CSV table of C-alpha atoms in Angstrom, one decimal:
chain,number,residue,atom,x,y,z
Q,489,GLY,CA,-2.3,10.9,-15.3
Q,490,ASN,CA,-2.3,7.6,-13.5
Q,491,SER,CA,-5.3,6.6,-11.4
Q,492,VAL,CA,-7.2,3.6,-10.1
Q,493,THR,CA,-10.9,3.4,-9.6
Q,494,GLN,CA,-12.3,0.5,-7.6
Q,495,MET,CA,-15.8,-0.3,-6.5
Q,496,GLU,CA,-17.1,1.4,-3.4
Q,497,GLY,CA,-17.6,-0.9,-0.4
Q,498,PRO,CA,-18.3,-2.3,1.9
Q,499,VAL,CA,-19.2,-5.6,0.3
Q,500,THR,CA,-20.9,-8.1,2.5
Q,501,LEU,CA,-21.2,-11.7,1.3
Q,502,SER,CA,-22.2,-15.0,2.8
Q,503,GLU,CA,-19.6,-17.8,3.0
Q,504,GLU,CA,-19.1,-19.7,-0.2
Q,505,ALA,CA,-20.5,-16.8,-2.3
Q,506,PHE,CA,-18.8,-15.6,-5.5
Q,507,LEU,CA,-16.8,-12.4,-5.2
Q,508,THR,CA,-16.1,-9.8,-7.8
Q,509,ILE,CA,-14.4,-6.5,-6.9
Q,510,ASN,CA,-14.2,-4.2,-9.9
Q,511,CYS,CA,-11.0,-2.2,-10.7
Q,512,THR,CA,-10.4,0.0,-13.7
Q,513,TYR,CA,-7.4,2.2,-14.4
Q,514,THR,CA,-6.0,5.0,-16.4
Q,515,ALA,CA,-2.3,5.1,-17.1
Q,516,THR,CA,0.4,6.2,-19.5
Q,517,GLY,CA,2.3,3.4,-21.1
Q,518,TYR,CA,1.9,-0.2,-20.0
Q,519,PRO,CA,1.8,-0.5,-16.2
Q,520,SER,CA,1.8,-3.6,-14.0
Q,521,LEU,CA,-1.3,-4.2,-12.0
Q,522,PHE,CA,-1.6,-5.5,-8.5
Q,523,TRP,CA,-4.1,-6.5,-5.9
Q,524,TYR,CA,-3.0,-6.0,-2.3
Q,525,VAL,CA,-4.9,-7.2,0.8
Q,526,GLN,CA,-5.0,-5.6,4.2
Q,527,TYR,CA,-6.3,-7.9,7.0
Q,528,PRO,CA,-7.6,-6.2,10.2
Q,529,GLY,CA,-4.8,-4.5,12.2
Q,530,GLU,CA,-2.1,-5.5,9.7
Q,531,GLY,CA,-0.1,-4.0,6.8
Q,532,LEU,CA,-0.8,-4.6,3.2
Q,533,GLN,CA,0.3,-7.9,1.6
Q,534,LEU,CA,0.6,-8.5,-2.1
Q,535,LEU,CA,-2.2,-10.9,-3.2
Q,536,LEU,CA,-1.5,-11.1,-6.9
Q,537,LYS,CA,-0.1,-9.2,-9.8
Q,538,ALA,CA,0.0,-9.1,-13.6
Q,539,THR,CA,2.7,-7.4,-15.7
Q,540,LYS,CA,1.3,-7.4,-19.2
Q,541,ALA,CA,-2.0,-7.5,-21.1
Q,542,ASP,CA,-3.9,-10.8,-20.9
Q,543,ASP,CA,-1.8,-12.0,-18.0
Q,544,LYS,CA,-3.8,-13.7,-15.2
Q,545,GLY,CA,-2.6,-13.3,-11.6
Q,546,SER,CA,-3.8,-15.9,-9.1
Q,547,ASN,CA,-3.2,-16.7,-5.5
Q,548,LYS,CA,-5.2,-18.3,-2.6
Q,549,GLY,CA,-8.2,-18.9,-5.0
Q,550,PHE,CA,-8.3,-15.3,-6.1
Q,551,GLU,CA,-7.8,-14.4,-9.8
Q,552,ALA,CA,-7.6,-11.2,-11.8
Q,553,THR,CA,-6.9,-10.8,-15.6
Q,554,TYR,CA,-5.2,-7.8,-17.1
Q,555,ARG,CA,-7.6,-6.5,-19.7
Q,556,LYS,CA,-6.0,-3.7,-21.8
Q,557,GLU,CA,-9.0,-3.2,-24.0
Q,558,THR,CA,-11.2,-2.4,-21.1
Q,559,THR,CA,-8.4,-1.1,-18.8
Q,560,SER,CA,-9.6,-3.4,-16.0
Q,561,PHE,CA,-8.2,-5.8,-13.5
Q,562,HIS,CA,-11.2,-7.2,-11.7
Q,563,LEU,CA,-10.6,-9.4,-8.7
Q,564,GLU,CA,-12.6,-12.7,-8.4
Q,565,LYS,CA,-13.0,-15.6,-6.1
Q,566,GLY,CA,-15.3,-18.5,-6.6
Q,567,SER,CA,-16.1,-19.2,-3.0
Q,568,VAL,CA,-15.2,-16.8,-0.2
Q,569,GLN,CA,-14.4,-17.7,3.4
Q,570,VAL,CA,-14.8,-15.8,6.6
Q,571,SER,CA,-11.0,-15.5,6.7
Q,572,ASP,CA,-11.1,-13.5,3.4
Q,573,SER,CA,-12.6,-10.5,5.3
Q,574,ALA,CA,-10.2,-7.7,4.7
Q,575,VAL,CA,-9.7,-4.5,2.7
Q,576,TYR,CA,-8.6,-5.1,-0.9
Q,577,PHE,CA,-6.6,-2.5,-2.8
Q,578,CYS,CA,-6.1,-2.4,-6.6
Q,579,ALA,CA,-2.9,-0.7,-7.6
Q,580,LEU,CA,-0.9,0.1,-10.7
Q,581,SER,CA,2.8,0.7,-11.2
Q,582,PRO,CA,3.7,2.9,-14.1
Q,583,ARG,CA,7.3,2.9,-15.2
Q,584,ASP,CA,9.7,4.5,-12.8
Q,585,THR,CA,7.0,5.9,-10.5
Q,586,PRO,CA,5.6,4.6,-7.3
Q,587,LEU,CA,2.5,2.5,-6.8
Q,588,VAL,CA,-0.8,4.2,-7.3
Q,589,PHE,CA,-3.5,2.7,-5.1
Q,590,GLY,CA,-7.3,2.7,-5.4
Q,591,LYS,CA,-9.3,3.7,-2.4
Q,592,GLY,CA,-9.8,0.1,-1.2
Q,593,THR,CA,-12.8,-2.1,-0.9
Q,594,ARG,CA,-13.8,-3.6,2.4
Q,595,LEU,CA,-15.1,-7.1,2.2
Q,596,SER,CA,-17.0,-8.8,5.1
Q,597,VAL,CA,-17.8,-12.5,4.8
Q,598,ILE,CA,-20.4,-13.8,7.2
Q,599,ALA,CA,-20.8,-17.5,8.2
G,161,ASP,CA,11.1,-12.9,12.0
G,162,THR,CA,9.2,-9.8,10.9
G,163,ALA,CA,10.4,-8.6,7.5
G,164,VAL,CA,9.4,-5.0,7.9
G,165,SER,CA,8.9,-3.7,11.4
G,166,GLN,CA,7.7,-0.3,12.7
G,167,THR,CA,7.7,1.3,16.1
G,168,PRO,CA,5.7,2.4,17.8
G,169,LYS,CA,2.5,0.6,16.8
G,170,TYR,CA,0.3,3.3,18.3
G,171,LEU,CA,1.2,6.9,19.0
G,172,VAL,CA,-1.1,9.4,20.7
G,173,THR,CA,0.2,12.9,21.1
G,174,GLN,CA,-0.8,16.6,21.4
G,175,MET,CA,-0.9,19.2,18.6
G,176,GLY,CA,2.4,21.0,18.2
G,177,ASN,CA,4.5,18.1,19.5
G,178,ASP,CA,7.4,16.5,17.5
G,179,LYS,CA,7.4,12.8,17.1
G,180,SER,CA,9.3,10.1,15.2
G,181,ILE,CA,8.3,6.7,13.7
G,182,LYS,CA,11.0,4.1,13.1
G,183,CYS,CA,11.1,1.5,10.3
G,184,GLU,CA,13.5,-1.4,9.8
G,185,GLN,CA,13.6,-4.1,7.2
G,186,ASN,CA,15.6,-7.3,7.3
G,187,LEU,CA,15.0,-8.3,3.7
G,188,GLY,CA,18.2,-6.8,2.4
G,189,HIS,CA,16.2,-4.5,0.1
G,190,ASP,CA,17.6,-1.3,-1.3
G,191,THR,CA,14.5,0.7,-1.5
G,192,MET,CA,12.2,1.9,1.3
G,193,TYR,CA,9.0,3.9,1.3
G,194,TRP,CA,6.6,5.8,3.6
G,195,TYR,CA,2.9,5.8,2.9
G,196,LYS,CA,0.0,7.6,4.6
G,197,GLN,CA,-3.4,6.0,5.0
G,198,ASP,CA,-6.2,8.3,5.9
G,199,SER,CA,-9.4,7.5,7.8
G,200,LYS,CA,-11.1,6.5,4.6
G,201,LYS,CA,-8.4,4.0,3.9
G,202,PHE,CA,-6.9,6.0,1.0
G,203,LEU,CA,-3.3,5.1,0.7
G,204,LYS,CA,-0.7,7.6,-0.7
G,205,ILE,CA,3.0,7.5,-1.2
G,206,MET,CA,5.0,10.1,0.8
G,207,PHE,CA,8.6,9.4,0.3
G,208,SER,CA,11.0,6.8,-1.1
G,209,TYR,CA,14.7,6.1,-0.5
G,210,ASN,CA,17.0,4.0,-2.5
G,211,ASN,CA,20.4,3.2,-0.9
G,212,LYS,CA,19.9,6.0,1.6
G,213,GLU,CA,19.1,8.6,-1.1
G,214,LEU,CA,15.8,10.3,-1.5
G,215,ILE,CA,14.2,9.3,-4.9
G,216,ILE,CA,10.6,10.2,-4.4
G,217,ASN,CA,9.2,13.1,-2.5
G,218,GLU,CA,5.5,13.7,-3.1
G,219,THR,CA,3.8,16.9,-2.1
G,220,VAL,CA,4.2,16.5,1.7
G,221,PRO,CA,4.6,19.4,4.2
G,222,ASN,CA,8.2,20.1,5.1
G,223,ARG,CA,7.2,19.3,8.7
G,224,PHE,CA,7.7,15.7,7.6
G,225,SER,CA,11.3,14.7,7.3
G,226,PRO,CA,12.5,11.2,6.5
G,227,LYS,CA,15.9,10.0,7.5
G,228,SER,CA,17.7,6.9,6.3
G,229,PRO,CA,20.8,6.2,8.4
G,230,ASP,CA,21.4,3.0,6.4
G,231,LYS,CA,19.7,0.8,3.8
G,232,ALA,CA,17.8,-1.1,6.4
G,233,HIS,CA,16.2,1.8,8.2
G,234,LEU,CA,14.0,4.7,7.2
G,235,ASN,CA,12.6,6.8,10.0
G,236,LEU,CA,10.0,9.5,9.7
G,237,HIS,CA,10.2,12.6,11.9
G,238,ILE,CA,7.2,14.9,12.1
G,239,ASN,CA,7.5,18.4,13.6
G,240,SER,CA,4.7,20.6,14.9
G,241,LEU,CA,2.0,17.9,14.6
G,242,GLU,CA,-1.4,18.9,13.4
G,243,LEU,CA,-4.8,17.3,13.8
G,244,GLY,CA,-4.8,16.4,10.1
G,245,ASP,CA,-1.7,14.3,10.6
G,246,SER,CA,-3.8,11.7,12.3
G,247,ALA,CA,-3.6,8.6,10.1
G,248,VAL,CA,-1.9,5.2,9.8
G,249,TYR,CA,1.6,5.4,8.4
G,250,PHE,CA,3.0,2.4,6.6
G,251,CYS,CA,6.6,1.7,5.9
G,252,ALA,CA,7.4,-0.6,2.9
G,253,SER,CA,10.5,-1.9,1.2
G,254,SER,CA,11.3,-3.4,-2.2
G,255,GLN,CA,14.5,-4.9,-3.7
G,256,ASP,CA,14.6,-2.3,-6.5
G,257,PRO,CA,13.3,1.2,-7.1
G,258,PRO,CA,9.9,1.6,-8.8
G,259,ALA,CA,10.4,0.3,-12.3
G,260,GLY,CA,7.1,-0.6,-13.9
G,261,GLY,CA,6.1,-3.2,-11.4
G,262,ARG,CA,9.0,-5.5,-11.5
G,263,GLU,CA,9.4,-5.1,-7.8
G,264,THR,CA,7.1,-6.3,-5.1
G,265,GLN,CA,6.7,-4.0,-2.0
G,266,TYR,CA,6.5,-5.5,1.4
G,267,PHE,CA,4.7,-3.5,4.0
G,268,GLY,CA,5.1,-3.1,7.8
G,269,PRO,CA,2.1,-3.4,10.2
G,270,GLY,CA,1.6,0.4,10.3
G,271,THR,CA,1.8,3.0,13.0
G,272,ARG,CA,-1.5,4.5,14.1
G,273,LEU,CA,-1.0,8.2,14.9
G,274,LEU,CA,-3.6,10.2,16.7
G,275,VAL,CA,-3.1,13.9,17.2
G,276,LEU,CA,-5.3,15.5,19.9
């Protein structure tokens, strides 16, 4: 079946620290991979995506690379800000089926 | 202008009641979805409609009934509410049906339902 496993939170970092949130997946075929972000009190927003192996998605300083050999799509940012505090969801989209989300990782960035 | 809007934002009600949540999108998308997010933030698809037709119906109690009067609206009616229905419900839309990630989904702000 299709599933996404992401690291348990919460993750607490100081401002300007390096961020990694791990995400691994199992899927049939070749899915697209996504990171969504949910800021407090809001709905989910697409942060970045990658549609094939070795693609790198990037947005707002965040990056993730689609690694087929390790079935991973880890989210990274070189220097986090307080405004990055949110819940981050890794998701995959197998062909013709809806998004499958991980359980979310809460990030808190302190000044 | 809000792309995907939901009403109400908060809903507190008693067990056994019937309630509806409304969703509207002004993006001109053909496909709409309902998701449920539980207290642990786990997000799961419930339904999806494409051009007013049901295309995805996950294992959801039949107390939940979606209704799509037109492409821009997908409402969720819940009968005989139970304590376990307490959650945040998100509406979303995309231009195309799920097709291997070619579509991006746009989410509404959520409706926080609390059943007492």
